[in-house]
XYZ file of C-alpha atoms in Angstrom:
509
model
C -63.989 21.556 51.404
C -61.759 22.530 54.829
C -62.633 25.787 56.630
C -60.843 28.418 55.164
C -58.076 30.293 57.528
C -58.703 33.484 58.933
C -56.302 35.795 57.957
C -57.723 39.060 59.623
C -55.676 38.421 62.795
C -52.140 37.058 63.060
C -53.019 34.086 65.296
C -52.971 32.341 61.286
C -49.188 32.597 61.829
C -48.888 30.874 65.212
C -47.786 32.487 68.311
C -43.563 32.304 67.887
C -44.298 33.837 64.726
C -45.448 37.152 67.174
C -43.003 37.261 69.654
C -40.607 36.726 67.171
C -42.519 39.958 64.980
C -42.307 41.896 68.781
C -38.589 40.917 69.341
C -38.061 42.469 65.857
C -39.923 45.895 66.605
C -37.767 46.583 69.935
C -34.542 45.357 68.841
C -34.739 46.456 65.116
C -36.316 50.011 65.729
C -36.080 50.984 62.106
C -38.430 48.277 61.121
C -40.969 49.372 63.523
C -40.447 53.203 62.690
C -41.603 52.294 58.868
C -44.451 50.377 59.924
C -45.010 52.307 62.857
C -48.487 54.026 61.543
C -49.999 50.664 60.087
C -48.985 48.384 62.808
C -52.322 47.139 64.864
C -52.012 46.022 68.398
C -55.602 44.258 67.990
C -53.786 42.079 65.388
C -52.121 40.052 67.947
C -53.774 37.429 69.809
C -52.258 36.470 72.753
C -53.343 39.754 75.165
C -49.806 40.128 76.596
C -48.138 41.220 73.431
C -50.915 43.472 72.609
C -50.390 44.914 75.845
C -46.833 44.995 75.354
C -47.314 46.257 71.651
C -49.468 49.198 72.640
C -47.525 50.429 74.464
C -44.945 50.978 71.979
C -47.317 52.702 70.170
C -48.385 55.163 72.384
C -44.292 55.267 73.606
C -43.665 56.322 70.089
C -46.287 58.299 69.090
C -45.485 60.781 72.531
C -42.011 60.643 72.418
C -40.992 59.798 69.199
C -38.933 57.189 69.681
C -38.830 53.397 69.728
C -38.723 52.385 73.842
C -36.146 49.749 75.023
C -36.842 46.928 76.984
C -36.271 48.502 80.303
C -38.445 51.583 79.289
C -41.186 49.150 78.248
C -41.097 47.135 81.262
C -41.357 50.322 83.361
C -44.128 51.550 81.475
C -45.936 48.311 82.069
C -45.156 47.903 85.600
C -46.945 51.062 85.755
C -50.118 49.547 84.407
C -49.444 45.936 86.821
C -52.644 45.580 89.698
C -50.909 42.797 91.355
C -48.029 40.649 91.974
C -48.607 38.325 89.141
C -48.994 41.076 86.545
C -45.734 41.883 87.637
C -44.223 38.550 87.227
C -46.295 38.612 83.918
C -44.690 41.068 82.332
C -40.872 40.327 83.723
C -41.183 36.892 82.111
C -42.307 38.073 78.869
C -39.632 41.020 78.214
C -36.628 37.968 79.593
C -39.073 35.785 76.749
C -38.657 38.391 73.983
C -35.093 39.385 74.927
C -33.436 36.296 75.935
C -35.391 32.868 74.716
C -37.284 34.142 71.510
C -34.733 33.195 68.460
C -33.989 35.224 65.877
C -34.664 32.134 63.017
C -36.263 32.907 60.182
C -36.249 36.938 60.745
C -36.639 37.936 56.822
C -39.484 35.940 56.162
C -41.002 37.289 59.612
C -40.518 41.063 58.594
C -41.874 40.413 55.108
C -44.765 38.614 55.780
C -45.470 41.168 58.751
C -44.946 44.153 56.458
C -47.690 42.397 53.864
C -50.211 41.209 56.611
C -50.057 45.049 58.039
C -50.404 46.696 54.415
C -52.907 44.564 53.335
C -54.872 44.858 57.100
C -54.413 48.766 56.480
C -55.798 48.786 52.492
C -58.956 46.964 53.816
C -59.715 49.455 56.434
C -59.034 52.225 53.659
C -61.264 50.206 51.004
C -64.285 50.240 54.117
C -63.970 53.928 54.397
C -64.019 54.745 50.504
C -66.651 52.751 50.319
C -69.151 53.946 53.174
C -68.112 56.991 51.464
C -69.565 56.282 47.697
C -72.362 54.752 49.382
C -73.458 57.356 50.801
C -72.916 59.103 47.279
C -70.618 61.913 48.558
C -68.940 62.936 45.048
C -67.162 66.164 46.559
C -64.822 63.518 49.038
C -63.441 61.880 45.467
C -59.712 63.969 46.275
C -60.100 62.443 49.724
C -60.452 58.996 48.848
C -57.583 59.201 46.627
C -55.487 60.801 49.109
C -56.643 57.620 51.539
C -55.471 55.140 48.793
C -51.942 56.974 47.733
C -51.108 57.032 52.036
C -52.300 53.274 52.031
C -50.106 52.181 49.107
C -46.800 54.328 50.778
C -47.694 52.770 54.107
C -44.782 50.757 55.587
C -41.889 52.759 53.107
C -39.399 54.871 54.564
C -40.060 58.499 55.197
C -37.280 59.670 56.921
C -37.496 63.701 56.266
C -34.488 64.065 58.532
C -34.735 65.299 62.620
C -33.754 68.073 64.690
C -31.609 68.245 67.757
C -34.322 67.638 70.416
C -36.472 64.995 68.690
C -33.198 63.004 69.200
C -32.982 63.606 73.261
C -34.133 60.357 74.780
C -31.691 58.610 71.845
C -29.010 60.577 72.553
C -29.080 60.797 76.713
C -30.072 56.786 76.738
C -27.125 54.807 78.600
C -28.839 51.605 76.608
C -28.605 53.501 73.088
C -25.322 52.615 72.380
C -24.127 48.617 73.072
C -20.044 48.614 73.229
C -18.361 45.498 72.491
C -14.988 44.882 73.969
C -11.754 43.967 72.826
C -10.427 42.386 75.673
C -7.579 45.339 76.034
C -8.020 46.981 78.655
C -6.675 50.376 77.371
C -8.270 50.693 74.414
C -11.991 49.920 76.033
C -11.356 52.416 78.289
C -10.396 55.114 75.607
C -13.159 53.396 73.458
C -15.821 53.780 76.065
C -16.122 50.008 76.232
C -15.486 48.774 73.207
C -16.547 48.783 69.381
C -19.901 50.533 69.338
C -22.620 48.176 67.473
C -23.772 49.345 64.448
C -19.979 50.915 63.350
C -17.162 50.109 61.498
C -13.509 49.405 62.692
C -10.079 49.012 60.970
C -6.976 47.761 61.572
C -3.966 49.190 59.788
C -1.104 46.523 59.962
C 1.832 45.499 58.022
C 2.074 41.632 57.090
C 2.921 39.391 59.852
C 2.483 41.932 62.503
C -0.780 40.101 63.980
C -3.324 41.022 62.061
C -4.996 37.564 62.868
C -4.055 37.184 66.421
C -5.929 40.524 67.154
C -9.301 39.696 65.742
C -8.941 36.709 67.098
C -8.344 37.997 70.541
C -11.037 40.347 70.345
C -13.541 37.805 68.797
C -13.065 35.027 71.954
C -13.147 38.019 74.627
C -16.519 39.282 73.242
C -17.641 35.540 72.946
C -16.745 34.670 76.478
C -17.281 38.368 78.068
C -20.583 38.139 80.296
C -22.784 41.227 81.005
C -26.184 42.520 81.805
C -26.557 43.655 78.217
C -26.758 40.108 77.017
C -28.392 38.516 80.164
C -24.479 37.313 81.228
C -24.409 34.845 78.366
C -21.890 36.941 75.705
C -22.247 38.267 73.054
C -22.251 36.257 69.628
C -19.313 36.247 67.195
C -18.549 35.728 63.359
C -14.737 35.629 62.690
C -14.434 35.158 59.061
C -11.132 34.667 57.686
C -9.674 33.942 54.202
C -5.957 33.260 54.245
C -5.765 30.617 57.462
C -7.801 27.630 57.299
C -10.072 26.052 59.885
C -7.541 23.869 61.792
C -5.047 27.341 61.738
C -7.886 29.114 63.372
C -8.953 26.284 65.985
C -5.147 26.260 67.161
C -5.209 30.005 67.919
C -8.284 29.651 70.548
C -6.788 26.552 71.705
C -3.623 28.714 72.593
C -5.569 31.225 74.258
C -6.959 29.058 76.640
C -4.180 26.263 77.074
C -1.311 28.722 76.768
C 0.768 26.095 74.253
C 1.692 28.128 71.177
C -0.298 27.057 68.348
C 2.782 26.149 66.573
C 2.968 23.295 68.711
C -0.375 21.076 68.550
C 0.738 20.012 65.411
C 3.304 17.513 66.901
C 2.062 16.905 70.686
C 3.176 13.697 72.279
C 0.544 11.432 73.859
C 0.652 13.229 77.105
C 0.697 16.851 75.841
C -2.507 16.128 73.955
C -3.765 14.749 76.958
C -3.261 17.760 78.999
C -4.402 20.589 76.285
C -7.646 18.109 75.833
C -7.744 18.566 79.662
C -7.512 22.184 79.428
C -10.215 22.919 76.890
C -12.794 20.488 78.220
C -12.292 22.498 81.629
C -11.919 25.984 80.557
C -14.603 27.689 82.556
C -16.110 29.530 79.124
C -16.155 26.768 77.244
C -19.755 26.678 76.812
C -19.916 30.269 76.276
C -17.699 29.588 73.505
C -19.426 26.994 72.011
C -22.540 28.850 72.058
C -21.396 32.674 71.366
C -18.290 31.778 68.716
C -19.020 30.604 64.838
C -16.214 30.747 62.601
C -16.126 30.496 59.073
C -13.356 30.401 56.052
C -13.848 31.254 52.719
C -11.443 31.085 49.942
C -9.700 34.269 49.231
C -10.875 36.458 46.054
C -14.596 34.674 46.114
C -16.276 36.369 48.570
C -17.599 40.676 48.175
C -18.842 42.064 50.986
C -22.547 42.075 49.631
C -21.971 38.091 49.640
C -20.949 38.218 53.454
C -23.832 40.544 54.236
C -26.004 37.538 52.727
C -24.344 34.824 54.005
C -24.729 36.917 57.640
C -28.743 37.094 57.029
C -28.646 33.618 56.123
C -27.095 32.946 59.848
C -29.492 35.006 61.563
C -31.808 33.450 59.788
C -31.095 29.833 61.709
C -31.557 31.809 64.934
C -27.846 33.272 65.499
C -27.737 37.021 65.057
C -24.020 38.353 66.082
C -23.378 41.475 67.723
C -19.296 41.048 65.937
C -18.015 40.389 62.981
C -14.246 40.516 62.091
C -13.519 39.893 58.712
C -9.677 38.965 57.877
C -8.663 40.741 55.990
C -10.058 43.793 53.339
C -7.602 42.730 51.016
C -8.674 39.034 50.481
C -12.342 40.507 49.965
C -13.653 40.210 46.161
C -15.128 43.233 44.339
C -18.100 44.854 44.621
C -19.772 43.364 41.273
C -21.719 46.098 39.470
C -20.584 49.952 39.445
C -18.776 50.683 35.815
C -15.957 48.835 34.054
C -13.699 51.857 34.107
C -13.918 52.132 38.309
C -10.077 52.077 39.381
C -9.084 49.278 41.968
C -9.121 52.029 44.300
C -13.177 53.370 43.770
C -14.291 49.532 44.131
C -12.433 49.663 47.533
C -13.913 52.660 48.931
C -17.319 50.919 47.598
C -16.411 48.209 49.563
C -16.020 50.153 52.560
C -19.377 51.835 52.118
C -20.998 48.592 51.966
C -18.975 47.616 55.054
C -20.267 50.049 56.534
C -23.926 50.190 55.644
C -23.914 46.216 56.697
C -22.695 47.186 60.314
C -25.386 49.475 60.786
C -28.190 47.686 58.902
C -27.686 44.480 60.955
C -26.691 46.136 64.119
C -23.552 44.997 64.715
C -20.106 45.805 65.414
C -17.412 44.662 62.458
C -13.888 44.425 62.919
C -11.692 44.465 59.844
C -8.266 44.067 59.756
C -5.747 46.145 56.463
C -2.365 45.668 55.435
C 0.000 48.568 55.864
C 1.869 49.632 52.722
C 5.961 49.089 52.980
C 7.042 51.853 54.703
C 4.972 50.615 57.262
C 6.591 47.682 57.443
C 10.043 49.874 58.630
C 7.866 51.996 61.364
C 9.967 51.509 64.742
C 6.631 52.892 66.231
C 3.898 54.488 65.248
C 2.292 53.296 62.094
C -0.188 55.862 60.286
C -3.011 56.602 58.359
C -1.404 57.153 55.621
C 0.381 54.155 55.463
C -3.045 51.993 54.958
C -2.721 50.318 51.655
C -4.826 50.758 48.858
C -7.670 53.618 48.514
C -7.585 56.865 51.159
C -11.658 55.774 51.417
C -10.728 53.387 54.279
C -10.038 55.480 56.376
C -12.632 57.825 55.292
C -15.361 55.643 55.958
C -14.289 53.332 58.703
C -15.793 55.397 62.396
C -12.531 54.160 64.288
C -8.621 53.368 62.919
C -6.349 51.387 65.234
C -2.748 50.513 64.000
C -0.247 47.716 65.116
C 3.178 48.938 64.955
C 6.262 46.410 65.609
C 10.135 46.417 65.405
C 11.606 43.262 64.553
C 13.152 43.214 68.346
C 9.825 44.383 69.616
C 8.596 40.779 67.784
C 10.872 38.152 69.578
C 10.076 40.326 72.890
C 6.294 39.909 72.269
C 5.906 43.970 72.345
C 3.552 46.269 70.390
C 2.563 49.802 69.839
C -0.892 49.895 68.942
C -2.322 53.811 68.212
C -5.697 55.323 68.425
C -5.652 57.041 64.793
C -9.522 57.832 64.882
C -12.299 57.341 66.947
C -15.660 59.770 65.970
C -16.692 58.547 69.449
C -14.376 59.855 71.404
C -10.832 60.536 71.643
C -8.377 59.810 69.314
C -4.400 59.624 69.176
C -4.020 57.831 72.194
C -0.860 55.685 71.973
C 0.164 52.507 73.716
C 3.638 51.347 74.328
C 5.231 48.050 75.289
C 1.914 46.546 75.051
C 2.354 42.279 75.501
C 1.632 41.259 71.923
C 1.917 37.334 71.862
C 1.503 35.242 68.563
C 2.271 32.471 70.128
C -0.606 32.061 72.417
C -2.973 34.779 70.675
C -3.055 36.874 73.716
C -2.593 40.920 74.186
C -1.846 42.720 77.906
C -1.127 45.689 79.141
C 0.264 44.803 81.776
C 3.465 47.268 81.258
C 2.410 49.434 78.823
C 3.276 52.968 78.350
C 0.179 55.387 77.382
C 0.641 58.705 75.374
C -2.108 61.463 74.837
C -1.299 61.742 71.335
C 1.841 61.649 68.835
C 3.253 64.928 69.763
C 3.791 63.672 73.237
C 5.249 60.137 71.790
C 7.227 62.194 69.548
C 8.665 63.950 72.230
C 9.354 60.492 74.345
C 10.877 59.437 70.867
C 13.559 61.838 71.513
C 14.113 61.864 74.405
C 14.960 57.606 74.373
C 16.649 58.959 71.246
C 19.333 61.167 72.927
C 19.462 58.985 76.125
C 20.359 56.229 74.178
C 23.013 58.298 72.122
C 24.508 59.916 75.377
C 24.803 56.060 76.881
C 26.431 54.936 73.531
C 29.040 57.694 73.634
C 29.864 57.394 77.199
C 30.528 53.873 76.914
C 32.770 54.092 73.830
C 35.197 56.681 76.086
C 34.859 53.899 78.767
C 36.413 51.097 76.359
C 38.329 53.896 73.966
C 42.061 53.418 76.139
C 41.326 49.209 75.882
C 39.971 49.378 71.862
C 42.967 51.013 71.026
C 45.217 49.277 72.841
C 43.717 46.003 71.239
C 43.216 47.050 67.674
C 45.977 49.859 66.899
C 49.052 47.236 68.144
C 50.145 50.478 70.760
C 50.181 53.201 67.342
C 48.736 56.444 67.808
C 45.440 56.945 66.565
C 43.906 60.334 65.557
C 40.330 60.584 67.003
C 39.149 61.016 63.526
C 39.853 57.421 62.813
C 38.283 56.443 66.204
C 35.179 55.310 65.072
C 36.580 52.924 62.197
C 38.610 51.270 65.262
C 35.154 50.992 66.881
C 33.455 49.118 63.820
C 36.346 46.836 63.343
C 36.497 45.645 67.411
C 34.178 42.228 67.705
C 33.952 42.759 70.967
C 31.907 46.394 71.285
């Protein structure tokens, strides 16, 4: 018969199994908030993490809050003797933070949460039974107390917070993780970028680049190197329904070759040569390989529950992305459940809430793209909330609202207004005009553009354009009014009353 395992320490599990349980605790802080009182440093055996895990412990159980990695590595620089522990402890945080993977995650936190609960409902049964041994009858309401905590241990008990418990949260510069859309004006209004954790939609009438936006946004992030993710970038999910995988592939190709993805369907020899010269020496390219997974599913077959477990899935292989866009809410499927009277329009704001909910559960910024209704499609400029189709719960529910507004000159002229319609991070209203807008190449600069504080202020630059434009139309019909009439009226006097039928009829004006 083989030696049975020891199960009383977590060294049964082998020793990625812990760093990937520690990487969990500091970047998943909920997690470790539920387990927080049942979680035993002892447990681990390498004497690093339970170093390391300790001192989360006592970090949480002072300050009431889950430390990040740079609080935890000053708190255990603090505790370094010499040089090496030093170098000890830098190498394990860039370990945990950088090289641990993120594979198999839900069997990690399940089988954590079990080997905690059951480590905790042993110490409990020790204590209830030193106390029956020792026959003490009156400490029966205690014991049952000890079991009813031990069976609860590891649930959520949120009871809610005040102001101050939520300080160090609140005042952290590392709280909040922006990812950034690659327009300049818009990060700087959005403080960055897309905070992680929130939802973002995109109100846009069909055709109006719906598609090259995310797809903008979702190479930018992939290829946009920083200190919060150790200058590699940050990793991407661009799901999309409608275009298929080659469609997709073009658009990045565009980006980075500048041929419009129109035209790699029919490239001669030579131009496939040069693109394929391009993309092999495009300086992010391994950033992109690395950082950018796209998927397609078919239209109608996917909810968003199924794309939350499709995302866990991912993670589960060991990529975990800090953006998803999603194109677009209306190719979605259902919620399933709910009751078979719901209107199209509560299943949508459903929908959103799920959206939502899977943004902050998985920590990561989403992106999702809605068509405009019809009058949207005739907005010269601004288009707005209320011109979202379908249920008044997107924009309810989604934390920030951009819009895409086009004319159809403002299309062959590769010009855009995108608005700032809400933003419960900051400011909102912000407009951008004449900002480059290319479908082409999948590419959006502001270069040129024209900023407004909000739509009272665009409204008033409306009008003003407005009457310029009228006062330059009028003064060049009295420039050509003596030659008009002299070429459409054959010499006859004309009343100024029928001037302006003279006007439509001349080919020339």
């Amino acid at each position: 018969m083989g030696k049975q395992l020891d199960k009383s320490n977590l060294g049964y599990l082998d020793l990625e199994f812990q760093y990937k349980l520690v990487k969990i605790f500091v970047e998943e802080p909920r997690f470790f908030e539920d387990i927080a009182s049942i979680v035993d440093q002892n447990a681990f055996t390498d004497a690093l993490l339970r170093t390391f895990v300790g001192t989360i412990k006592d970090y949480y159980k002072n300050e009431n809050v889950m430390p990040s990695y740079e609080v935890i590595g000053f708190l255990l620089n603090q505790k370094a003797k010499t040089q090496n522990d030093l170098d000890e402890w830098n190498a394990l945080i860039k370990k945990l933070k950088f090289e641990t993977s993120y594979e198999g995650y839900t069997i990690v936190k399940e089988t954590a949460l079990r080997f905690f609960k059951q480590q905790n409902l042993i110490k409990v049964a020790n204590k209830i039974l030193e106390i029956a041994g020792k026959g003490d009858i009156d400490r029966y309401e205690e014991c049952q107390r000890m079991l009813d905590e031990a069976a609860m241990a590891g649930q959520d008990e949120d009871f809610g917070y005040n102001i101050y418990e939520m300080m160090d949260k609140a005042l952290a510069n590392d709280y909040t993780v922006s990812i950034p859309t690659g327009v300049s004006v818009l990060d700087d209004v959005l403080g960055g970028g897309l905070d992680k954790g929130k939802l973002g939609l995109i109100i846009a009438p069909a055709g109006f680049g719906k598609t090259t936006f995310t797809t903008a946004i979702c190479a930018y992030a992939a290829g946009y190197k920083c200190d919060m993710n150790n200058n590699q970038g940050y990793k991407v999910l661009q799901i999309y329904f409608e275009d298929d995988d080659v469609d997709i592939t073009r658009k990045h190709y565009s980006r980075i070759t500048g041929w419009e993805a129109r035209t790699m369907k029919r490239l001669s020899q030579q131009d496939r040569e040069e693109v394929t010269s391009w993309l092999n020496n495009f300086e992010d390219k391994e950033a992109l390989k690395n950082n950018l997974k796209l998927k397609h599913f078919k239209t109608g077959t996917k909810s968003a529950s199924d794309i939350e477990i499709f995302v866990r899935r991912l993670i589960n292989t060991g990529f975990k992305p800090d953006l998803i866009s999603i194109d677009y809410f209306e190719c979605l499927a259902p919620e399933k459940g709910g009751y078979s009277t719901d209107t199209e329009w509560t299943r949508e704001g459903v929908t959103m809430r799920k959206l939502e909910n899977m943004a902050h559960d998985l920590d990561c910024a989403i992106w999702i793209p809605t068509q405009g209704t019809k009058d949207s499609m005739n907005s010269p400029d601004v288009v707005r909330m209320d011109q979202a189709s379908g249920s008044a719960k997107k924009v309810h529910v989604a934390q920030l609202i951009l819009s895409i507004a086009r004319a159809i000159g403002d299309i062959d002229k590769n010009k855009a207004v995108i608005s700032v319609l809400k933003n419960r991070s900051g400011k909102s209203g912000k407009i951008f005009n004449n900002v480059k807008f290319d479908n082409g190449i999948s590419t959006i600069s502001c270069d040129e553009v024209q900023e407004f504080d909000d739509s009272l202020a665009w409204d008033e630059k409306a009008a003003e354009l407005q009457q310029q434009q009228t006062t330059k139309l009028f003064r060049e019909i009295n420039s050509k009014k003596d030659e008009i009439i002299s070429q459409k009226t054959d010499n006859k006097d004309i009343g100024e009353g029928n001037f302006v039928g003279v006007i439509k009829q001349n080919d020339n004006f």
